[in-house]
CSV table of C-alpha atoms and ligand atoms in Angstrom, one decimal:
chain,number,residue,atom,x,y,z
A,78,MET,CA,28.0,96.0,145.3
A,79,ILE,CA,25.1,93.7,144.8
A,80,ILE,CA,23.7,91.7,147.9
A,81,ASN,CA,22.9,88.4,146.9
A,82,GLY,CA,22.5,84.9,148.8
A,83,SER,CA,25.9,84.2,149.5
A,84,THR,CA,26.5,87.9,150.8
A,85,LYS,CA,28.6,87.9,154.1
A,86,ILE,CA,27.6,90.3,156.8
A,87,ILE,CA,30.6,92.3,158.6
A,88,GLY,CA,29.4,95.7,160.9
A,89,ILE,CA,30.3,98.0,164.0
A,90,ILE,CA,28.3,97.9,167.3
A,91,GLY,CA,29.0,101.2,169.1
A,92,ASP,CA,27.0,103.7,170.9
A,93,PRO,CA,26.8,106.3,169.3
A,94,ILE,CA,28.0,105.1,165.7
A,95,GLU,CA,26.6,107.6,163.5
A,96,HIS,CA,30.2,109.4,163.1
A,97,SER,CA,32.2,106.6,162.4
A,98,LYS,CA,34.1,106.1,159.2
A,99,SER,CA,34.8,102.3,159.2
A,100,PRO,CA,31.6,101.4,157.1
A,101,ILE,CA,33.2,103.8,154.1
A,102,LEU,CA,37.0,101.8,154.5
A,103,HIS,CA,35.6,98.4,154.8
A,104,ASN,CA,32.6,99.2,151.9
A,105,TYR,CA,35.3,100.6,149.7
A,106,ILE,CA,37.4,97.8,150.5
A,107,SER,CA,34.9,95.3,149.3
A,108,ASP,CA,33.6,97.0,146.4
A,109,SER,CA,36.8,97.2,145.0
A,110,LYS,CA,38.2,94.2,145.5
A,111,ASN,CA,35.0,92.0,144.4
A,112,ILE,CA,34.8,90.5,148.1
A,113,ASN,CA,30.7,89.8,147.9
A,114,ALA,CA,30.2,91.6,151.6
A,115,VAL,CA,28.5,94.4,153.3
A,116,TYR,CA,29.8,95.8,156.5
A,117,VAL,CA,26.3,97.6,158.1
A,118,PRO,CA,26.5,100.2,161.5
A,119,PHE,CA,24.7,99.0,164.6
A,120,ARG,CA,23.7,101.6,167.4
A,121,VAL,CA,24.0,99.0,170.6
A,122,SER,CA,23.5,100.4,173.6
A,123,PRO,CA,24.8,99.2,176.8
A,124,ASP,CA,21.7,97.7,178.0
A,125,SER,CA,21.0,95.6,174.7
A,126,LEU,CA,24.7,94.6,174.5
A,127,GLN,CA,24.0,91.1,175.6
A,128,ASP,CA,21.3,90.8,173.9
A,129,ALA,CA,22.8,91.9,170.3
A,130,ILE,CA,25.3,89.8,170.6
A,131,ARG,CA,23.8,86.6,170.6
A,132,GLY,CA,21.9,88.0,167.7
A,133,LEU,CA,25.1,88.5,166.2
A,134,ARG,CA,26.1,84.7,167.0
A,135,GLY,CA,22.4,83.7,166.0
A,136,LEU,CA,22.6,85.4,162.4
A,137,ASN,CA,26.2,83.4,161.9
A,138,VAL,CA,28.0,87.1,160.6
A,139,VAL,CA,31.4,86.7,159.9
A,140,GLY,CA,33.0,89.3,162.5
A,141,PHE,CA,32.4,92.9,163.4
A,142,ASN,CA,34.1,95.8,165.0
A,143,VAL,CA,33.3,96.7,168.3
A,144,THR,CA,33.3,100.9,169.5
A,145,VAL,CA,32.7,102.5,173.1
A,146,PRO,CA,31.8,102.1,175.0
A,147,HIS,CA,31.9,98.6,174.6
A,148,LYS,CA,35.0,97.7,174.2
A,149,ASN,CA,35.8,96.3,177.8
A,150,LYS,CA,32.1,95.0,178.8
A,151,VAL,CA,32.3,93.0,175.2
A,152,ILE,CA,34.8,90.5,176.8
A,153,GLU,CA,32.3,88.4,178.7
A,154,TYR,CA,30.3,88.2,176.1
A,155,LEU,CA,32.7,86.0,174.1
A,156,ASP,CA,34.3,82.7,173.9
A,157,GLY,CA,37.8,83.7,174.0
A,158,VAL,CA,40.1,86.5,173.1
A,159,SER,CA,43.2,87.7,172.4
A,160,GLU,CA,46.3,87.8,174.5
A,161,GLU,CA,46.8,91.1,173.2
A,162,ALA,CA,43.2,91.9,173.5
A,163,ARG,CA,43.8,89.9,177.3
A,164,LEU,CA,46.7,92.6,178.4
A,165,ILE,CA,44.6,95.7,176.6
A,166,GLY,CA,41.6,94.8,178.4
A,167,ALA,CA,39.4,95.9,175.5
A,168,VAL,CA,38.5,94.4,172.2
A,169,ASN,CA,38.1,96.1,169.1
A,170,THR,CA,37.4,93.2,166.8
A,171,VAL,CA,35.6,90.0,167.1
A,172,LYS,CA,35.5,87.2,164.4
A,173,ASN,CA,33.3,84.9,163.9
A,174,VAL,CA,35.4,80.8,164.0
A,175,GLY,CA,33.3,78.1,163.2
A,176,GLY,CA,30.1,79.6,165.7
A,177,LYS,CA,32.5,80.5,168.5
A,178,LEU,CA,33.5,84.4,169.0
A,179,TRP,CA,37.0,85.4,169.2
A,180,GLY,CA,38.5,89.2,170.3
A,181,TYR,CA,40.9,91.0,169.4
A,182,ASN,CA,42.1,94.1,169.6
A,183,THR,CA,43.8,95.6,166.4
A,184,ASP,CA,44.0,99.3,168.1
A,185,GLY,CA,48.3,98.7,169.0
A,186,ASP,CA,48.5,97.0,165.9
A,187,GLY,CA,47.5,99.9,163.7
A,188,PHE,CA,48.9,102.1,166.2
A,189,LEU,CA,52.1,100.2,165.9
A,190,MET,CA,51.7,100.2,161.8
A,191,SER,CA,50.9,103.7,161.2
A,192,PHE,CA,53.7,105.4,163.3
A,193,LYS,CA,56.2,103.0,161.6
A,194,GLU,CA,55.4,103.9,158.5
A,195,GLU,CA,54.6,107.4,159.0
A,196,THR,CA,57.5,108.4,161.3
A,197,GLY,CA,60.4,105.8,159.8
A,198,HIS,CA,61.1,104.5,163.5
A,199,SER,CA,60.4,102.1,166.2
A,200,PHE,CA,59.8,101.9,169.5
A,201,SER,CA,63.1,99.8,170.8
A,202,GLY,CA,65.2,101.2,172.8
A,203,LYS,CA,63.7,105.2,173.3
A,204,ASN,CA,62.0,107.0,176.0
A,205,VAL,CA,58.5,107.6,175.5
A,206,ALA,CA,55.6,109.8,177.0
A,207,ILE,CA,52.1,109.1,176.6
A,208,ILE,CA,49.6,111.6,177.4
A,209,GLY,CA,46.0,110.6,178.6
A,210,ALA,CA,45.4,107.2,180.6
A,211,GLY,CA,42.4,106.3,178.9
A,212,GLY,CA,41.3,103.5,176.5
A,213,ALA,CA,43.4,104.5,173.8
A,214,ALA,CA,46.1,105.2,175.8
A,215,ARG,CA,46.2,101.9,177.3
A,216,ALA,CA,46.2,100.0,173.7
A,217,ILE,CA,49.3,102.5,173.0
A,218,ALA,CA,51.3,101.6,176.3
A,219,VAL,CA,50.7,98.2,176.3
A,220,LYS,CA,51.9,98.2,172.3
A,221,ALA,CA,55.1,100.5,173.7
A,222,ALA,CA,56.3,98.1,176.0
A,223,LEU,CA,55.8,94.9,173.6
A,224,GLU,CA,57.9,96.5,171.6
A,225,GLY,CA,60.8,96.9,173.6
A,226,ALA,CA,60.4,101.1,174.3
A,227,ASP,CA,63.4,101.7,177.3
A,228,LYS,CA,61.5,104.0,179.2
A,229,MET,CA,58.0,105.5,179.6
A,230,VAL,CA,56.1,108.2,181.2
A,231,ILE,CA,52.3,108.0,181.6
A,232,LEU,CA,50.7,111.5,181.7
A,233,ASN,CA,47.2,112.4,182.6
A,234,ARG,CA,45.0,115.1,184.3
A,235,THR,CA,43.7,112.3,187.0
A,236,ILE,CA,47.2,111.4,188.4
A,237,ASP,CA,45.6,108.3,190.0
A,238,LYS,CA,45.0,106.8,186.5
A,239,ALA,CA,48.4,107.3,185.4
A,240,LYS,CA,49.8,105.2,188.3
A,241,GLU,CA,47.3,102.9,187.7
A,242,LEU,CA,48.1,102.3,183.6
A,243,SER,CA,52.2,102.8,184.8
A,244,ASP,CA,51.7,100.1,187.7
A,245,TYR,CA,49.8,97.9,185.5
A,246,ILE,CA,52.7,98.3,182.5
A,247,ASN,CA,55.1,98.0,185.0
A,248,ASP,CA,53.6,94.7,186.3
A,249,ASN,CA,52.2,93.2,183.2
A,250,ILE,CA,54.7,93.9,179.9
A,251,SER,CA,58.2,94.9,181.5
A,252,ASP,CA,59.6,97.7,184.3
A,253,CYS,CA,60.4,100.3,181.8
A,254,SER,CA,57.0,103.1,182.8
A,255,SER,CA,57.1,106.1,185.1
A,256,PHE,CA,54.4,108.6,185.3
A,257,ALA,CA,53.5,112.3,186.2
A,258,GLY,CA,50.0,114.7,186.1
A,259,ILE,CA,50.0,116.6,183.3
A,260,GLU,CA,49.6,120.0,184.6
A,261,HIS,CA,52.8,118.9,187.0
A,262,ASN,CA,56.5,120.6,186.5
A,263,ASP,CA,57.7,116.4,186.6
A,264,ALA,CA,55.7,116.0,184.0
A,265,LYS,CA,57.5,119.4,181.5
A,266,ASN,CA,60.7,117.8,182.5
A,267,ALA,CA,60.1,113.6,181.4
A,268,ILE,CA,58.9,114.8,177.6
A,269,MET,CA,61.4,116.5,177.2
A,270,ASP,CA,63.5,113.5,178.6
A,271,CYS,CA,61.9,111.4,175.7
A,272,GLN,CA,62.0,111.5,171.8
A,273,ILE,CA,58.5,110.2,171.3
A,274,ILE,CA,55.0,111.9,172.4
A,275,ILE,CA,51.9,110.8,171.9
A,276,ASN,CA,48.7,112.5,172.8
A,277,THR,CA,45.9,110.2,173.5
A,278,THR,CA,43.6,112.9,174.9
A,279,SER,CA,40.6,114.5,173.0
A,280,VAL,CA,42.1,117.8,174.2
A,281,GLY,CA,42.5,119.8,170.6
A,282,MET,CA,40.0,117.5,168.9
A,283,TYR,CA,37.1,119.8,166.7
A,284,PRO,CA,35.5,122.3,168.1
A,285,SER,CA,38.2,123.3,170.6
A,286,THR,CA,41.1,123.1,167.6
A,287,ASP,CA,43.2,125.9,169.9
A,288,LYS,CA,43.8,123.4,172.9
A,289,CYS,CA,46.9,122.0,173.5
A,290,PRO,CA,47.6,119.3,175.5
A,291,ILE,CA,50.8,120.0,176.5
A,292,GLU,CA,53.0,123.1,176.6
A,293,ALA,CA,54.2,122.7,173.3
A,294,ASN,CA,56.1,125.9,172.5
A,295,SER,CA,58.5,124.8,174.7
A,296,ILE,CA,59.3,121.7,175.1
A,297,LEU,CA,59.2,120.7,171.2
A,298,ASN,CA,62.2,120.6,169.1
A,299,ASP,CA,63.6,119.3,166.0
A,300,ARG,CA,65.1,115.7,167.8
A,301,HIS,CA,61.0,114.8,169.0
A,302,ILE,CA,58.5,112.5,167.4
A,303,VAL,CA,54.4,113.2,168.2
A,304,TYR,CA,51.8,111.2,167.2
A,305,ASP,CA,48.2,112.6,167.9
A,306,ILE,CA,46.1,109.7,167.8
A,307,ILE,CA,43.8,113.0,166.9
A,308,TYR,CA,42.5,112.9,162.7
A,309,ASN,CA,39.8,115.5,163.7
A,310,PRO,CA,41.7,118.5,162.2
A,311,VAL,CA,44.4,116.6,160.1
A,312,LYS,CA,46.3,119.3,161.7
A,313,THR,CA,46.1,119.8,165.6
A,314,GLU,CA,47.7,122.9,167.4
A,315,LEU,CA,49.8,120.2,169.0
A,316,LEU,CA,50.7,119.1,165.5
A,317,LYS,CA,51.5,122.5,164.2
A,318,VAL,CA,53.5,123.4,167.0
A,319,ALA,CA,55.5,120.3,166.7
A,320,GLU,CA,56.1,121.5,162.5
A,321,LYS,CA,57.1,124.9,163.5
A,322,LYS,CA,59.6,123.5,165.9
A,323,GLY,CA,61.2,121.0,163.2
A,324,SER,CA,59.5,117.2,165.5
A,325,ILE,CA,58.2,115.0,163.3
A,326,ALA,CA,54.1,115.2,163.3
A,327,VAL,CA,51.5,112.9,162.7
A,328,ASN,CA,47.8,112.4,163.1
A,329,GLY,CA,45.6,109.4,163.9
A,330,LEU,CA,44.0,109.1,160.8
A,331,GLY,CA,46.8,105.9,159.5
A,332,MET,CA,46.1,104.6,163.4
A,333,LEU,CA,42.0,104.3,162.4
A,334,PHE,CA,42.8,102.8,158.7
A,335,TYR,CA,45.4,100.5,159.4
A,336,GLN,CA,43.4,99.2,162.6
A,337,GLY,CA,40.9,98.3,159.8
A,338,ILE,CA,43.1,96.7,157.7
A,339,ASN,CA,43.8,94.8,160.2
A,340,ALA,CA,41.0,93.6,160.9
A,341,TYR,CA,39.0,93.2,157.7
A,342,GLU,CA,42.3,90.7,156.6
A,343,LYS,CA,41.5,89.2,160.1
A,344,TRP,CA,37.9,88.3,158.9
A,345,MET,CA,38.6,87.7,155.2
A,346,ASP,CA,41.8,85.5,156.0
A,347,ILE,CA,43.7,87.6,153.4
A,348,GLU,CA,46.3,89.6,153.0
A,349,PHE,CA,46.7,92.6,151.3
A,350,SER,CA,49.9,93.8,149.4
A,351,GLU,CA,51.7,97.1,149.7
A,352,ASN,CA,50.3,98.3,146.7
A,353,GLU,CA,46.9,97.7,147.8
A,354,ILE,CA,47.1,99.4,151.1
A,355,GLU,CA,48.2,101.8,149.5
A,356,GLN,CA,45.6,102.4,147.2
A,357,PHE,CA,43.1,101.7,149.9
A,358,TYR,CA,45.1,104.6,152.1
A,359,THR,CA,44.6,107.4,149.3
A,360,MET,CA,40.8,106.6,148.9
A,361,PHE,CA,40.3,106.8,152.8
A,362,LYS,CA,42.5,110.1,153.0
A,363,LYS,CA,40.2,112.0,150.3
A,364,ALA,CA,36.7,110.1,152.2
A,365,VAL,CA,37.5,111.3,155.1
A,366,LEU,CA,38.6,114.4,154.7
A,367,GLU,CA,35.9,115.4,152.9
A,368,ILE,CA,33.1,114.3,155.0
B,183,LIG,P1,39.9,106.9,175.0
B,183,LIG,O1,39.2,105.6,175.0
B,183,LIG,O2,40.1,107.7,173.6
B,183,LIG,O3,40.8,106.5,175.2
B,183,LIG,P2,39.0,107.7,177.5
B,183,LIG,O4,38.7,106.1,177.9
B,183,LIG,O5,37.9,108.6,177.5
B,183,LIG,O6,39.1,107.9,175.9
B,183,LIG,O7,40.2,108.7,177.7
B,183,LIG,C1,40.5,109.8,177.7
B,183,LIG,C2,41.5,110.7,178.2
B,183,LIG,O8,41.6,112.0,177.6
B,183,LIG,C3,41.7,110.6,179.8
B,183,LIG,O9,43.1,110.5,180.2
B,183,LIG,C4,41.7,112.1,180.2
B,183,LIG,O10,42.1,112.4,181.1
B,183,LIG,P3,41.0,112.0,182.6
B,183,LIG,O11,41.7,110.5,183.4
B,183,LIG,O12,41.8,113.0,183.5
B,183,LIG,O13,39.7,112.3,182.6
B,183,LIG,C5,41.6,112.8,178.7
B,183,LIG,N1,41.4,114.0,178.5
B,183,LIG,C6,39.9,114.3,178.0
B,183,LIG,N2,39.2,115.3,177.9
B,183,LIG,C7,40.7,116.3,178.9
B,183,LIG,C8,40.8,117.4,179.2
B,183,LIG,N3,39.8,118.4,179.1
B,183,LIG,N4,42.4,118.1,179.5
B,183,LIG,C9,42.9,117.1,180.0
B,183,LIG,N5,42.5,115.9,180.2
B,183,LIG,C10,41.8,115.4,179.0
């Protein structure tokens, strides 16, 4: 890659940022498509967020990703946000449009594209269990409700947060949601009543790879579709049991990948073909597994 006078700058702000896989994906795409752009990581502490946004605006960068812990707070420094980012209450992608910074959330779309592509199913008319009630759960719950899920149940360790997210979905998108504490007996029954189960918590993530967010052995069967947003390990305990029980089991690598593709297409005003996307995904999986 040769950086010259017309190289476009894109990047990601977060804290910490060293673990981010996004630079690998975006720089690979630019390289392989001969797009004169470079994607750089910026470690930005919460205290420096406003300065960072001012700086990025002043430097007239093409756009940037936003990750933990800035996804909510960044909204107040932008010129506007998309309807979906407003509903989710978080921005992960910013685009510079003629000097104005517009915020988007591509996590929900990334999740949906990955889900459809890798399971062959949609949300329309389905019963969906969402485990967790944090930022990722909110993006996914909003998307699943917008996509016409029939019923949704939010299950969380802290029940107040499950109630808050469930009420939010009912009040703002569609009246489809209920909630329960994850340890509660209701949780088990609720999950058994669902076709789609999505883990949005960090339970089972490296290094605690023997942990599972639900009693998977006694709950799962071959009618379930289980999506775990964790991708390290590639197969969590939850996904291992899901496979053993004959469920469809998918990890979160696709969500990470497609949210990135979606952001790149927005920044550059392009749309990749299916073939290109397949090529990028093959590279991305290989690169992530090697790290
Ligand atoms: P993210 O943006 O990745 O969703 P988050 O907003 O911090 O991260 O949310 C983390 C989610 O994982 C929460 O639902 C959290 O449950 P609490 O609301 O009870 O904190 C859940 N979580 C994290 N560690 C957990 C654990 N050991 N057991 C159960 N749930 C856990």
